[in-house]
Structure formats: structure tokens, C-alpha cells
XYZ file of C-alpha atoms in Angstrom:
452
model
C 0.000 0.000 0.002
C 2.789 2.371 0.966
C 4.654 1.488 -2.189
C 1.565 2.199 -4.295
C 1.094 5.615 -2.637
C 4.732 6.399 -3.261
C 4.376 5.540 -6.951
C 1.253 7.700 -7.263
C 3.009 10.568 -5.510
C 5.923 10.320 -7.924
C 3.524 10.345 -10.888
C 1.768 13.459 -9.575
C 5.073 15.246 -8.991
C 6.277 14.241 -12.450
C 3.045 15.524 -14.011
C 3.383 18.846 -12.173
C 7.029 19.173 -13.210
C 6.302 18.395 -16.868
C 3.230 20.646 -17.021
C 4.313 23.485 -14.760
C 3.432 26.308 -17.159
C 0.022 24.791 -17.899
C -0.791 24.644 -14.188
C 0.437 28.208 -13.630
C -1.841 29.562 -16.348
C -4.686 27.391 -15.064
C -4.370 29.036 -11.630
C -4.215 32.447 -13.323
C -7.374 31.592 -15.278
C -9.174 30.606 -12.054
C -8.138 33.897 -10.412
C -9.382 35.889 -13.414
C -12.622 33.879 -13.511
C -13.206 34.493 -9.796
C -12.561 38.225 -10.205
C -14.901 38.419 -13.200
C -17.609 36.435 -11.397
C -17.549 38.865 -8.465
C -17.651 41.906 -10.759
C -20.671 40.821 -12.828
C -22.928 40.322 -9.798
C -24.609 43.780 -10.004
C -25.610 43.355 -13.679
C -29.206 42.249 -13.055
C -29.740 45.241 -10.764
C -28.450 47.797 -13.289
C -31.569 47.923 -15.471
C -33.647 51.091 -15.649
C -37.229 50.062 -14.846
C -38.612 52.872 -17.041
C -36.632 52.147 -20.224
C -35.419 48.571 -19.780
C -31.861 49.692 -20.658
C -28.707 49.082 -18.644
C -27.471 52.011 -16.540
C -24.185 52.818 -14.820
C -23.670 52.264 -11.128
C -22.994 55.896 -10.092
C -23.001 59.498 -11.347
C -19.522 59.886 -12.875
C -19.958 56.642 -14.798
C -23.232 57.976 -16.189
C -21.371 60.919 -17.748
C -18.957 58.571 -19.536
C -21.912 56.490 -20.743
C -23.580 59.618 -22.145
C -20.380 60.498 -24.019
C -19.991 56.910 -25.289
C -23.549 56.907 -26.643
C -22.825 60.102 -28.591
C -19.540 58.728 -29.990
C -21.187 55.442 -31.007
C -23.710 57.414 -33.086
C -21.501 60.265 -34.380
C -17.916 58.862 -34.400
C -16.492 61.811 -32.409
C -17.363 63.721 -29.239
C -18.109 67.420 -28.941
C -15.527 69.676 -27.226
C -18.019 71.577 -25.050
C -20.478 69.723 -22.820
C -23.477 72.060 -22.544
C -25.112 69.922 -19.861
C -22.375 70.825 -17.379
C -22.185 74.352 -15.950
C -25.251 75.235 -18.031
C -25.596 77.381 -20.136
C -21.865 78.085 -20.617
C -20.779 74.449 -20.685
C -17.429 72.821 -19.900
C -14.437 72.114 -22.161
C -14.004 68.347 -21.767
C -11.044 67.511 -24.014
C -8.666 67.144 -21.028
C -11.126 65.257 -18.805
C -10.277 61.628 -19.546
C -12.733 61.248 -22.416
C -10.729 58.412 -23.980
C -12.712 56.087 -21.706
C -15.869 56.932 -23.638
C -14.082 56.331 -26.965
C -12.880 52.982 -25.626
C -16.431 51.977 -24.690
C -17.945 53.235 -27.965
C -15.480 51.476 -30.251
C -15.525 48.310 -28.135
C -19.283 48.360 -28.694
C -18.764 48.686 -32.453
C -16.353 45.740 -32.421
C -18.732 43.540 -30.435
C -21.632 44.647 -32.621
C -19.971 42.999 -35.634
C -20.377 39.595 -33.955
C -23.367 40.237 -31.653
C -25.801 42.481 -33.595
C -28.267 42.898 -30.716
C -25.705 44.079 -28.150
C -26.169 47.638 -26.858
C -23.678 50.349 -25.999
C -25.232 50.477 -22.517
C -24.405 46.815 -21.920
C -20.832 47.253 -23.189
C -20.523 50.233 -20.844
C -21.268 48.177 -17.720
C -19.193 45.262 -19.079
C -16.081 47.343 -19.827
C -14.744 47.438 -16.193
C -14.818 43.630 -16.111
C -12.969 43.383 -19.451
C -10.417 46.002 -18.371
C -9.799 44.137 -15.098
C -9.183 40.896 -17.007
C -6.670 42.563 -19.343
C -5.019 44.366 -16.425
C -4.679 41.092 -14.485
C -3.005 39.377 -17.452
C -0.426 42.145 -17.836
C 0.025 42.405 -14.073
C 0.919 38.719 -13.982
C 3.396 39.105 -16.849
C 4.926 42.219 -15.275
C 5.338 40.861 -11.729
C 6.612 37.511 -13.015
C 9.366 39.312 -14.914
C 10.353 41.365 -11.881
C 10.021 38.587 -9.256
C 8.608 35.117 -10.036
C 5.348 33.385 -10.910
C 4.423 32.755 -7.252
C 4.544 36.444 -6.370
C 2.730 37.254 -9.620
C -0.164 34.892 -8.874
C -0.468 36.183 -5.308
C -0.453 39.762 -6.573
C -3.214 38.985 -9.097
C -5.289 37.307 -6.388
C -4.959 40.332 -4.081
C -5.879 42.884 -6.738
C -8.955 40.898 -7.779
C -10.278 40.453 -4.231
C -9.370 43.667 -2.388
C -12.625 45.484 -1.512
C -11.057 48.936 -1.890
C -10.050 48.128 -5.483
C -13.284 46.297 -6.233
C -15.224 49.537 -5.812
C -13.569 51.095 -8.899
C -13.592 47.947 -11.055
C -17.082 46.597 -10.413
C -19.343 45.969 -13.390
C -21.267 49.173 -14.062
C -18.584 51.395 -12.530
C -17.577 52.695 -15.941
C -15.559 55.645 -14.674
C -12.045 56.034 -16.096
C -10.159 54.574 -13.095
C -9.951 50.940 -14.183
C -8.948 51.883 -17.740
C -6.167 54.081 -16.351
C -4.975 51.160 -14.215
C -5.049 48.799 -17.188
C -2.849 51.054 -19.327
C -0.566 51.852 -16.375
C 0.173 48.163 -15.787
C 0.723 47.682 -19.526
C 3.148 50.623 -19.557
C 5.160 49.190 -16.665
C 5.234 45.767 -18.325
C 6.463 46.993 -21.718
C 9.013 49.301 -20.072
C 10.370 46.355 -18.072
C 10.563 44.221 -21.227
C 12.517 47.024 -22.905
C 14.930 47.336 -19.974
C 15.605 43.604 -19.821
C 16.096 43.182 -23.566
C 19.625 42.596 -24.863
C 18.927 44.030 -28.335
C 18.910 47.747 -29.120
C 15.912 47.508 -31.447
C 13.863 45.898 -28.663
C 14.967 48.601 -26.210
C 13.603 51.215 -28.584
C 10.532 49.261 -29.782
C 9.187 48.231 -26.378
C 10.180 51.584 -24.904
C 8.052 53.239 -27.590
C 5.122 50.902 -26.857
C 5.474 51.765 -23.166
C 5.396 55.449 -24.108
C 2.225 54.971 -26.148
C 0.441 53.052 -23.373
C 1.552 55.728 -20.899
C -0.044 58.318 -23.174
C -3.275 56.287 -23.379
C -3.283 56.028 -19.610
C -2.805 59.792 -19.249
C -5.474 60.424 -21.885
C -7.835 58.255 -19.837
C -7.208 59.958 -16.484
C -4.755 62.027 -14.475
C -3.716 59.180 -12.149
C -1.329 58.071 -14.909
C 1.061 60.745 -13.640
C 2.161 57.964 -11.283
C 3.887 56.207 -14.220
C 5.980 59.260 -15.070
C 6.811 59.837 -11.413
C 7.913 56.244 -10.762
C 9.978 55.779 -13.932
C 11.480 59.262 -13.611
C 12.545 58.830 -9.972
C 13.812 55.281 -10.615
C 15.989 56.569 -13.470
C 17.342 59.380 -11.295
C 18.354 56.806 -8.681
C 20.019 54.700 -11.390
C 22.098 57.711 -12.400
C 22.959 58.652 -8.807
C 24.301 55.144 -8.192
C 26.037 55.195 -11.607
C 23.935 52.257 -12.854
C 22.523 53.830 -16.032
C 23.696 51.690 -18.944
C 23.341 52.599 -22.628
C 20.326 50.274 -23.241
C 18.533 51.924 -20.309
C 19.139 55.348 -21.810
C 17.760 54.295 -25.219
C 14.722 52.760 -23.515
C 14.068 55.891 -21.495
C 14.527 58.137 -24.527
C 12.109 56.158 -26.727
C 9.533 55.958 -23.906
C 9.547 59.674 -23.107
C 9.855 60.760 -26.752
C 6.768 58.823 -27.888
C 4.772 59.971 -24.861
C 5.793 63.610 -25.396
C 5.001 63.561 -29.119
C 1.450 62.353 -28.515
C 0.663 64.762 -25.668
C 2.044 67.635 -27.748
C 0.116 66.703 -30.897
C -3.249 66.629 -29.124
C -2.165 69.329 -26.630
C -3.067 67.120 -23.661
C -2.865 69.164 -20.445
C -0.973 71.964 -22.266
C 1.485 69.531 -23.867
C 5.134 69.231 -22.870
C 5.309 72.635 -21.151
C 2.268 71.750 -19.060
C 3.905 68.517 -17.909
C 7.177 70.333 -17.207
C 5.255 72.702 -14.949
C 3.481 69.915 -13.035
C 5.154 68.586 -9.910
C 4.141 64.950 -10.416
C 5.270 64.728 -14.072
C 8.316 67.002 -13.855
C 10.644 64.217 -12.523
C 10.317 62.332 -15.831
C 11.707 65.289 -17.793
C 14.212 66.142 -15.082
C 15.516 62.571 -15.214
C 15.792 62.817 -18.997
C 17.886 65.980 -18.667
C 20.152 64.281 -16.127
C 20.372 61.186 -18.359
C 21.394 63.326 -21.356
C 24.069 65.014 -19.281
C 25.284 61.681 -17.905
C 25.212 59.932 -21.290
C 26.977 62.591 -23.369
C 28.936 64.885 -21.051
C 30.054 62.482 -18.307
C 30.317 59.044 -19.982
C 31.665 60.468 -23.284
C 33.754 63.017 -21.363
C 32.688 65.973 -23.506
C 34.418 69.253 -22.628
C 36.858 67.158 -20.532
C 34.564 67.364 -17.500
C 36.055 64.223 -15.957
C 39.456 65.879 -16.066
C 38.171 68.635 -13.794
C 36.396 66.476 -11.218
C 39.013 63.654 -11.244
C 36.752 61.241 -9.338
C 36.403 63.706 -6.458
C 32.628 63.624 -6.970
C 30.699 60.510 -8.073
C 29.750 60.695 -11.745
C 26.045 60.351 -11.040
C 26.124 63.206 -8.539
C 28.040 65.336 -11.056
C 25.339 64.717 -13.674
C 22.618 65.754 -11.231
C 24.492 68.903 -10.167
C 25.177 70.014 -13.751
C 21.562 69.400 -14.751
C 20.325 71.240 -11.661
C 22.384 74.312 -12.568
C 21.360 74.454 -16.228
C 17.825 73.220 -15.525
C 17.227 75.916 -12.920
C 18.244 78.550 -15.451
C 15.906 77.020 -18.060
C 12.933 76.870 -15.671
C 13.661 80.442 -14.591
C 13.435 81.573 -18.227
C 10.330 79.499 -19.032
C 8.245 80.024 -15.887
C 9.780 82.905 -13.933
C 11.162 83.153 -10.360
C 7.854 82.285 -8.671
C 8.064 78.779 -10.152
C 10.386 77.497 -7.411
C 8.330 78.990 -4.585
C 5.119 77.543 -6.022
C 6.620 74.061 -6.369
C 7.986 74.122 -2.820
C 4.537 75.058 -1.502
C 2.990 72.265 -3.578
C 5.366 69.723 -2.050
C 4.359 70.855 1.437
C 0.679 70.646 0.500
C 0.988 67.175 -1.068
C 2.898 65.748 1.881
C 0.921 67.184 4.780
C -2.492 68.114 3.445
C -4.109 66.970 0.188
C -3.041 65.759 -3.230
C -5.143 68.582 -4.630
C -6.724 71.704 -3.217
C -9.622 72.695 -5.484
C -13.132 72.353 -4.051
C -14.274 70.261 -7.009
C -11.307 67.857 -6.848
C -11.634 67.360 -3.092
C -15.086 65.824 -3.592
C -13.210 62.714 -4.803
C -12.391 60.538 -1.786
C -9.089 59.289 -3.246
C -7.681 62.836 -3.386
C -7.502 63.029 0.401
C -4.164 62.010 1.898
C -4.927 58.836 3.905
C -4.152 58.189 7.559
C -2.699 54.950 8.934
C -6.031 54.141 10.577
C -7.681 54.423 7.137
C -5.289 51.879 5.646
C -5.771 49.480 8.549
C -9.540 49.857 8.272
C -9.516 49.153 4.529
C -6.870 46.416 4.308
C -6.591 45.000 7.888
C -3.658 45.372 10.279
C -1.947 42.205 9.035
C -1.953 43.325 5.395
C -0.715 46.780 6.424
C 2.222 45.295 8.370
C 3.099 43.002 5.464
C 3.074 46.049 3.178
C 5.626 47.854 5.371
C 7.799 44.749 5.644
C 7.595 44.273 1.883
C 8.818 47.821 1.234
C 11.813 47.293 3.527
C 12.524 43.861 1.995
C 12.546 45.357 -1.512
C 15.007 48.028 -0.400
C 17.207 45.362 1.213
C 17.222 43.330 -1.995
C 17.983 46.374 -4.179
C 21.041 47.320 -2.090
C 22.628 43.856 -2.021
C 25.752 45.090 -3.836
C 26.511 47.755 -1.195
C 28.797 47.140 1.773
C 26.613 49.115 4.192
C 23.493 47.231 3.126
C 22.283 46.342 6.639
C 22.835 49.849 7.971
C 21.038 51.464 5.037
C 18.127 49.038 5.327
C 17.718 49.785 9.034
C 17.754 53.534 8.398
C 15.359 53.172 5.466
C 12.992 51.093 7.600
C 13.157 53.736 10.335
C 12.444 56.461 7.780
C 9.439 54.574 6.349
C 8.062 53.958 9.847
C 8.382 57.631 10.863
C 7.045 58.912 7.545
C 3.990 56.655 7.551
C 3.105 57.153 11.209
C 3.498 60.943 11.003
C -0.104 60.740 9.747
C -1.479 58.142 12.140
C -4.963 59.580 12.704
C -6.716 62.974 12.563
C -7.389 62.860 16.318
C -3.820 62.186 17.480
C -0.757 64.391 17.849
C 0.581 62.654 14.715
C -2.110 64.043 12.424
C 0.213 65.112 9.613
C -0.188 68.806 10.306
C 1.072 69.258 13.861
C 4.529 70.602 14.632
C 5.661 67.231 15.996
C 4.498 65.460 12.830
C 6.417 67.863 10.612
C 9.571 67.683 12.729
C 9.615 63.883 12.684
C 8.886 63.750 8.954
C 11.508 66.280 7.858
C 13.989 64.991 10.426
C 13.729 61.433 9.124
C 14.316 62.523 5.512
C 17.275 64.765 6.361
C 18.874 62.118 8.592
C 18.448 59.379 5.987
C 20.016 61.377 3.146
C 22.818 62.728 5.310
C 23.847 59.207 6.246
C 23.666 58.050 2.597
C 25.903 60.925 1.516
């Protein structure tokens, strides 16, 4: 009996070993199916009893449905929405209207195969489709960066988290889930470009990443996160003298394609508008530093290396040179008040809100969260794992440094102080008190002083 069990066990293990990829994609399929099943539950309740047509789940989604209906009938959308701020209307070109185009043309595609399908049904179905596509690319992205186990766990979390479910539920046809879908695609293609050994693939996949970043930005403003992350990551690469030629070509093709598209359609005032925005500025700043590092430092133009003679790290030299010339450029383009305005914006973003307009503050996500909010939404255990994961990632990324343990401890201390400086609105650590500001600024200054 024991021998028979042993033989069966060996057969099962052999089957798993020989069909590992099949089983991985089977688990991924089950995760996607579970996520889709949860998201289609409201469908039978989203029918207007007076017309018999499907309706969106909330007010913002209804606006996108109205735009999609117009596009489906007329091919293009009007520039001024007369139903908002009547009778003057509102210019809507910069308001994430690509979501409505996505719904309208998805409807036209489906209509070729399902003649009786309606644009209203496609509208409530689109968040489910976007979540499926996002999950596929999220799996591919995380698997490239880590491994398939982490990727599957990540996909499971994103499909089941209640706080994310709210913006990806069937009928919630706002632009948020479409922005997320294109953001994940942008990160995936950028990672493929970085990891490629061929120059043409660096440029090709970098360009695709730039195009998907543009689509994400055209869908909604949250896509600024992509520019911020890639820009800051590239700056850190340069500071640690890790920017290789393929990385530069990837970054150039990504930012060039993105910039061309936003300039052509004049999205958010084009390139100048993004240069003047705090959250997108790092992408262009990093490009300036990369240009300086690639041509002036690495190619030793103007014999710069002869002057510094390794007294200053090359990455730091690139940043300093770009800061000097960049400050002069920004002074010419935007005037002296530019620097004061950006400093005040940083203070506002860190300690108050991500935005300050009355209209924007009606969106719950624009309020800077407290620790108690995170714990309430995700549970204490998930919150603690998140903090540990951040520290573990930093530890892994500094494995080539001699002072790895010391840096990781200081980084962990910084993260702890930064996060808990906004513990709750009713405590002394409310993000706005003097003690909160002292601990926050003190942790940043101490961390960077020790690094230097």
C-alpha cells in the first residue's frame, strides 16, 4: 500500500514538473474567472425600470456612458459639454474622455459579432474586461520582476481587495480601471525594454510603453504615477552610476513617444504643461540628467572628468550640472515664482491633500490617507506586510553595497516615521502638527545625510 502511494506521488510530482506552465496559467485563469464572477454580480440590478436599458452604477460613470452613446452614433465627441455648468458648458477635451471612446469602439467591435448588443451593456461590461486585461499584464509584469508565485499572489490580491473592487465593479464605468489597465501595460512593456539585450527591442518596447503611458494619461490624471515612478527610478540609477546605454535608449524612446502624442493633441498643455506639473516634472528632469550623464560624463565631452578627477561621483556630477542648467531654463520658461510655487505644492501634497480645489476634493481618493484608514480598509496584518515588503525590496535592491544592513535599518526607520506621522486625525501625529512635521523632515534629512 505504501509502495503504491509512493508511486502515485511520484507520478503526480512528475506531471506537475512536466506541465508546470500549464498549471500556472490554469491558476491564473481561475483567479481571473473568480474576479470576473464577483464583478458581474450587479448586472441584473443595473436595469432602468422605465426604459429597460442598462445604466451605470454611479453618477460619474453615467457621464462617460452619455459620451460613449454620442460617440457610437456620431464617431467623435463634442468639445463643449453644454449639460455641465449650463448654459456656458465645460471644455471636456482634457477630462479623460478616452474612456468613452474605448467603450464606444468596443461596442462597435462587439456589434460585428453580436448584432443585438447595446452600448449600454458594453458600458457596464467594460470594467470587467479592463480588469481581465489588467490582471493578465500584471501577472506578466510581476513575473518578470520577481517570479510566478509572487505574480499569482499579486493577481489574487488585486482581484479580491474590496477597496479596489469599488472602482472595477461591473457598471462602474468611470475612467479609473482603464487608467490602471494602461498603467500596468506601460510598466510591463518598459520592463521588457529594460531587460532586452537588443537595441531595437529597447527602442521598440520603450516606444510601446510610451504609447500606453499616453493612453493612460489620456484616460485619467492618475497616470502621472507612471511618469513619477519611472522618472525617480531613473534618477536613482544615475545617482548610483547604474545607467547603462540600453537603459538610456529605452528611457529616450519611452519619453519621446509619450511627449510627441501629448504635444500633438495638446493634452494638459502639452510638454510645457507637464514640465510645470510637480508629479510629471521628474520624468523630464531625469531625462535631462540622463542626457548630461550619457553625453557629457560618460563620453567626457568638454573634458569634464578631467576637472572632477573622481572627487565627486559621476552620477552626482550629472545631477548637479543638470540642476544648474535646468534651474536657469525653468527660470526663463516660468519665472522666479516657479520654485516657490513648487515648494509650496510639495508641502501641501505631503501634509495636506493631493489637490486643493473644491471640485477635486469631492473625490475621496484625493484626500491624503491616515494609517487608521489603511488598517480599516486592508486589515492590520496586510498593512504590516506592506511595510515589511517595502523594507525587503530596499534590502534586496542594495545587495551590492557594503553598508546594506545599515542602510536598510535607516530606510525602515524612515518609512516607519514617515507613515506614522499621519497616524490619525485625532492624534498628535495628524500630519499637520509641529511634531508630525519635525519627525517627517527629520527622518528625511537624517536618511540622506547618512547616505551621503
